[in-house]
Amino acid sequence: MSADDFVVTPWHVEGDIDYNKLIKKFGTQKITPDLSNKITTIAGQDHFMLRRGIFFSHRDMDRILEQYTKGNGFFLYTGRGPSGHTHIGHLVPWVFAKWLQEKFGVKMYFQLTDDEKFYSKDTTLEETKKFAYENALDFIALGFDPKNTKIIINTRDIGTLYPIAARVAKKINFSNTKATFGFTNETNIGMIFYTSLQSAPCFIEDMPVLIPLGVDQDPHFRLTRDIASKIGKTKPALIHNIMIPGLGGPGGKMSASDENGTIYTTDTPGVVRKKINKYAFSGGQPDIEQHRKLGGNPDIDVSFQYLRIFFEPDDAKLKSIYEDYKSGKMLTGELKSILVEKINKFLSIHQEKREKARDTLNQFLLDEK
Amino acid sequence: MSADDFVVTPWHVEGDIDYNKLIKKFGTQKITPDLSNKITTIAGQDHFMLRRGIFFSHRDMDRILEQYTKGNGFFLYTGRGPSGHTHIGHLVPWVFAKWLQEKFGVKMYFQLTDDEKFYSKDTTLEETKKFAYENALDFIALGFDPKNTKIIINTRDIGTLYPIAARVAKKINFSNTKATFGFTNETNIGMIFYTSLQSAPCFIEDMPVLIPLGVDQDPHFRLTRDIASKIGKTKPALIHNIMIPGLGGPGGKMSASDENGTIYTTDTPGVVRKKINKYAFSGGQPDIEQHRKLGGNPDIDVSFQYLRIFFEPDDAKLKSIYEDYKSGKMLTGELKSILVEKINKFLSIHQEKREKARDTLNQFLLDEK
């Protein structure tokens, strides 16, 4: 644990993250009300994730907007490390990316890093590749259009990625990866090389890229930004979302490998209800009497946070839940019931679309090289 | 320079190599007369490169032979880093590999590592890929049969290589590459990862591999051998040739990037004559009078060495040249003339086959993944 009492790297998130400190530590920019307004103005609509600071930080988002208003395009890129089934936390940047794509009318790439998860976890390539295809279904289920959206699966599409990654890799040395990721002499050489493959999609189109993603992934693109000019390219721009807490509460992000700490998009209604009731960290009091008297703490309550981050876009409704829970009028069980209903409603539609996505998956894949 | 006064690594060869010391340093086995006889017996023919100790060292060649006589197959694999045109030194392991292929009736893979040369030299991927195709022509010109011979070009065939390389890379850490190649914190991450791509063809077929190659490439496969059992595979076997000296004489291997130190397969007869006459290190005396009196030293004379290594397979003829030069009966100019004629005769046929190889190249390439 660092002196700041929190750790945020692409492979490890721990502690109670202070996002203002993180902005300073990573050297990113806070999304100011002014920048947020500019996005809203150009998009012609606001987005609750922006309004609520779920997306809180950026690099060069102002440049992207300025160039865009001058008629210069950009494209979007985000991704996922397929270590297991998709959980609801993963959907945050994807949903926001979809909104950006619609409002700005731009092309989008989605990268599934089956190799990365193979390098970093005790698993097989067959397993991570299987989950890459599973995760792709969740992505497609959000309603992306195959005409301007492409899915990259690293081991499948390495023919496209590798020549770009090689140019990146030549400009990054082991010291850079040590400083950025904390690698040691014991780190495997797949992991050491891997960052260049996560960089590669930044340069797949001959225009600037904007990457909406969890802030824990920022270090990869810090390296990419450092070397972009050395290979004659524009630095990638980024817009970062906060970490989505696991059911166990603050102190880490939701992890696909902690089965009870996670709501998967494939969970049944019964499993969702059980997980939320049993594992969702509560900001409530130990018993009803005290809760009625002292009220709950929605700011640390995971069920409330899930509503804020994803499941209750309506500000008025969210405010009323916040106040009722804080005053003690709403009990923890009631709050959890609201969330369970929201999740299950979302998942029943999502799971249907997810099954249909099997039929359209091929349209999203890159042309084979 | 090491305490041994010579350095042999895949990217740097320097000094007067003591091959007996190198065998100890690398931990390989000397090719004993007994082993050499076994190869000859099974092949039904001997080969001058074996007879003369051009191939001098091995790892597990005895195991390959023992298994072969029991009816268990193997396949061959060698390669080339395409930093420039092929020079005559490159042909040594290829010619020997072709002989092995014919005598043992086995499949052969030839890898062109355009990415490696891009990572290790001040060049572009376009340039190294261009030379990969050029070098492939020289390989094909030696008469390989496309039915059982496949050419791998790393950036082209990365789709086949990468999933295998990933399994290798996961088992090798930065310390291993430091110890094996002398990498530092300043080594680029492409180079660090690269060894796993040179390993990959070892596991492309579900049978043991035998690799005929220059001893400078042994370190890559030392790593491969260390990790083979960790990925459930048989250790690759190797048979090593000595380094082919540059025209400038002992103290390094012939390098494709030193234009005057090298005979390229694309050189014209006039260029070959000029290079040999002007640059080939001579074991002769300063003037004719002294040469007649003291005689020359064929053991350090590059022209004689080229005859021994490649251009004069006939032992009786070679012996007579050796004795005549040593006694002073043959002058340096005469020795050089013999070599020039041999090289130009070889190249006139080779260059014709090389041009014809353009028509069959596609038959040798891997099916696209």
PDB file of C-alpha atoms in Angstrom, chain A residues 153-253:
ATOM      1  CA  ILE A 153      -9.569  -9.975 -30.121  1.00  0.00           C
ATOM      2  CA  ASN A 154      -5.837  -9.859 -29.536  1.00  0.00           C
ATOM      3  CA  THR A 155      -4.862 -13.443 -30.355  1.00  0.00           C
ATOM      4  CA  ARG A 156      -7.281 -13.484 -33.316  1.00  0.00           C
ATOM      5  CA  ASP A 157      -6.280 -10.103 -34.707  1.00  0.00           C
ATOM      6  CA  ILE A 158      -2.589 -10.117 -33.872  1.00  0.00           C
ATOM      7  CA  GLY A 159      -1.823  -9.842 -37.607  1.00  0.00           C
ATOM      8  CA  THR A 160      -3.277  -6.343 -37.592  1.00  0.00           C
ATOM      9  CA  LEU A 161      -1.957  -5.356 -34.169  1.00  0.00           C
ATOM     10  CA  TYR A 162       1.597  -6.698 -34.201  1.00  0.00           C
ATOM     11  CA  PRO A 163       3.175  -4.460 -36.867  1.00  0.00           C
ATOM     12  CA  ILE A 164       1.780  -1.397 -35.028  1.00  0.00           C
ATOM     13  CA  ALA A 165       2.761  -2.778 -31.617  1.00  0.00           C
ATOM     14  CA  ALA A 166       6.303  -3.439 -32.882  1.00  0.00           C
ATOM     15  CA  ARG A 167       6.753   0.246 -33.721  1.00  0.00           C
ATOM     16  CA  VAL A 168       5.529   1.154 -30.231  1.00  0.00           C
ATOM     17  CA  ALA A 169       7.627  -1.536 -28.513  1.00  0.00           C
ATOM     18  CA  LYS A 170      10.834  -0.319 -30.133  1.00  0.00           C
ATOM     19  CA  LYS A 171      10.400   3.018 -28.316  1.00  0.00           C
ATOM     20  CA  ILE A 172       9.663   1.590 -24.853  1.00  0.00           C
ATOM     21  CA  ASN A 173      12.360   0.048 -22.691  1.00  0.00           C
ATOM     22  CA  PHE A 174      12.211  -2.112 -19.585  1.00  0.00           C
ATOM     23  CA  SER A 175      12.898   0.894 -17.322  1.00  0.00           C
ATOM     24  CA  ASN A 176       9.797   2.622 -18.685  1.00  0.00           C
ATOM     25  CA  THR A 177       7.623  -0.383 -17.828  1.00  0.00           C
ATOM     26  CA  LYS A 178       9.207  -0.683 -14.390  1.00  0.00           C
ATOM     27  CA  ALA A 179       8.450   2.960 -13.646  1.00  0.00           C
ATOM     28  CA  THR A 180       4.925   2.794 -15.062  1.00  0.00           C
ATOM     29  CA  PHE A 181       3.672  -0.602 -13.913  1.00  0.00           C
ATOM     30  CA  GLY A 182       6.090  -1.510 -11.143  1.00  0.00           C
ATOM     31  CA  PHE A 183       7.389  -4.496 -13.092  1.00  0.00           C
ATOM     32  CA  THR A 184      10.314  -6.426 -11.632  1.00  0.00           C
ATOM     33  CA  ASN A 185      12.988  -8.752 -13.007  1.00  0.00           C
ATOM     34  CA  GLU A 186      10.571 -11.601 -12.285  1.00  0.00           C
ATOM     35  CA  THR A 187       7.822 -10.219 -14.544  1.00  0.00           C
ATOM     36  CA  ASN A 188       7.233 -12.476 -17.521  1.00  0.00           C
ATOM     37  CA  ILE A 189       8.248 -11.153 -20.943  1.00  0.00           C
ATOM     38  CA  GLY A 190       4.709 -11.456 -22.293  1.00  0.00           C
ATOM     39  CA  MET A 191       3.517  -8.970 -19.682  1.00  0.00           C
ATOM     40  CA  ILE A 192       6.482  -6.693 -20.387  1.00  0.00           C
ATOM     41  CA  PHE A 193       5.691  -6.584 -24.106  1.00  0.00           C
ATOM     42  CA  TYR A 194       1.928  -6.499 -23.645  1.00  0.00           C
ATOM     43  CA  THR A 195       1.513  -2.741 -23.157  1.00  0.00           C
ATOM     44  CA  SER A 196       2.517  -2.193 -26.785  1.00  0.00           C
ATOM     45  CA  LEU A 197      -0.459  -4.326 -27.868  1.00  0.00           C
ATOM     46  CA  GLN A 198      -2.824  -2.244 -25.753  1.00  0.00           C
ATOM     47  CA  SER A 199      -1.324   0.832 -27.436  1.00  0.00           C
ATOM     48  CA  ALA A 200      -1.684  -0.523 -30.954  1.00  0.00           C
ATOM     49  CA  PRO A 201      -5.389   0.283 -31.536  1.00  0.00           C
ATOM     50  CA  CYS A 202      -4.605   3.964 -30.784  1.00  0.00           C
ATOM     51  CA  PHE A 203      -2.889   4.064 -34.165  1.00  0.00           C
ATOM     52  CA  ILE A 204      -5.171   1.794 -36.167  1.00  0.00           C
ATOM     53  CA  GLU A 205      -6.856   4.763 -37.865  1.00  0.00           C
ATOM     54  CA  ASP A 206      -5.120   7.783 -39.308  1.00  0.00           C
ATOM     55  CA  MET A 207      -6.807  10.244 -36.937  1.00  0.00           C
ATOM     56  CA  PRO A 208      -6.684  11.065 -33.220  1.00  0.00           C
ATOM     57  CA  VAL A 209      -8.224   8.667 -30.725  1.00  0.00           C
ATOM     58  CA  LEU A 210     -10.340   9.286 -27.630  1.00  0.00           C
ATOM     59  CA  ILE A 211     -10.344   6.499 -25.053  1.00  0.00           C
ATOM     60  CA  PRO A 212     -13.127   6.300 -22.426  1.00  0.00           C
ATOM     61  CA  LEU A 213     -11.930   3.901 -19.741  1.00  0.00           C
ATOM     62  CA  GLY A 214     -11.463   3.096 -16.074  1.00  0.00           C
ATOM     63  CA  VAL A 215      -8.728   5.271 -14.595  1.00  0.00           C
ATOM     64  CA  ASP A 216      -6.749   2.175 -13.563  1.00  0.00           C
ATOM     65  CA  GLN A 217      -5.896   1.637 -17.238  1.00  0.00           C
ATOM     66  CA  ASP A 218      -4.397   5.116 -17.610  1.00  0.00           C
ATOM     67  CA  PRO A 219      -0.746   4.002 -17.105  1.00  0.00           C
ATOM     68  CA  HIS A 220      -0.731   2.077 -20.399  1.00  0.00           C
ATOM     69  CA  PHE A 221      -1.653   5.200 -22.301  1.00  0.00           C
ATOM     70  CA  ARG A 222       0.727   7.400 -20.354  1.00  0.00           C
ATOM     71  CA  LEU A 223       3.453   5.318 -22.010  1.00  0.00           C
ATOM     72  CA  THR A 224       1.662   5.544 -25.367  1.00  0.00           C
ATOM     73  CA  ARG A 225       1.443   9.318 -25.029  1.00  0.00           C
ATOM     74  CA  ASP A 226       5.140   9.524 -24.198  1.00  0.00           C
ATOM     75  CA  ILE A 227       6.166   7.744 -27.372  1.00  0.00           C
ATOM     76  CA  ALA A 228       3.439   8.891 -29.816  1.00  0.00           C
ATOM     77  CA  SER A 229       5.487  11.726 -31.294  1.00  0.00           C
ATOM     78  CA  LYS A 230       8.487   9.395 -31.664  1.00  0.00           C
ATOM     79  CA  ILE A 231       6.498   7.328 -34.166  1.00  0.00           C
ATOM     80  CA  GLY A 232       4.959  10.398 -35.806  1.00  0.00           C
ATOM     81  CA  LYS A 233       1.517  10.062 -34.229  1.00  0.00           C
ATOM     82  CA  THR A 234      -0.843  12.212 -32.153  1.00  0.00           C
ATOM     83  CA  LYS A 235      -1.043  11.507 -28.421  1.00  0.00           C
ATOM     84  CA  PRO A 236      -4.192   9.555 -27.527  1.00  0.00           C
ATOM     85  CA  ALA A 237      -6.784  11.528 -25.527  1.00  0.00           C
ATOM     86  CA  LEU A 238      -8.514   9.864 -22.578  1.00  0.00           C
ATOM     87  CA  ILE A 239     -11.592  10.318 -20.442  1.00  0.00           C
ATOM     88  CA  HIS A 240     -11.544   8.341 -17.191  1.00  0.00           C
ATOM     89  CA  ASN A 241     -14.277   6.841 -15.061  1.00  0.00           C
ATOM     90  CA  ILE A 242     -13.949   6.053 -11.364  1.00  0.00           C
ATOM     91  CA  MET A 243     -13.533   2.470 -10.204  1.00  0.00           C
ATOM     92  CA  ILE A 244     -16.828   0.655  -9.694  1.00  0.00           C
ATOM     93  CA  PRO A 245     -16.777  -0.785  -6.152  1.00  0.00           C
ATOM     94  CA  GLY A 246     -17.267  -4.519  -5.590  1.00  0.00           C
ATOM     95  CA  LEU A 247     -20.226  -5.638  -3.509  1.00  0.00           C
ATOM     96  CA  GLY A 248     -17.926  -5.711  -0.495  1.00  0.00           C
ATOM     97  CA  GLY A 249     -17.688  -1.958  -0.622  1.00  0.00           C
ATOM     98  CA  PRO A 250     -15.003   0.646  -1.092  1.00  0.00           C
ATOM     99  CA  GLY A 251     -11.426  -0.585  -1.148  1.00  0.00           C
ATOM    100  CA  GLY A 252     -10.947  -1.992  -4.612  1.00  0.00           C
ATOM    101  CA  LYS A 253     -12.816  -2.290  -7.852  1.00  0.00           C
TER     102      LYS A 253
END
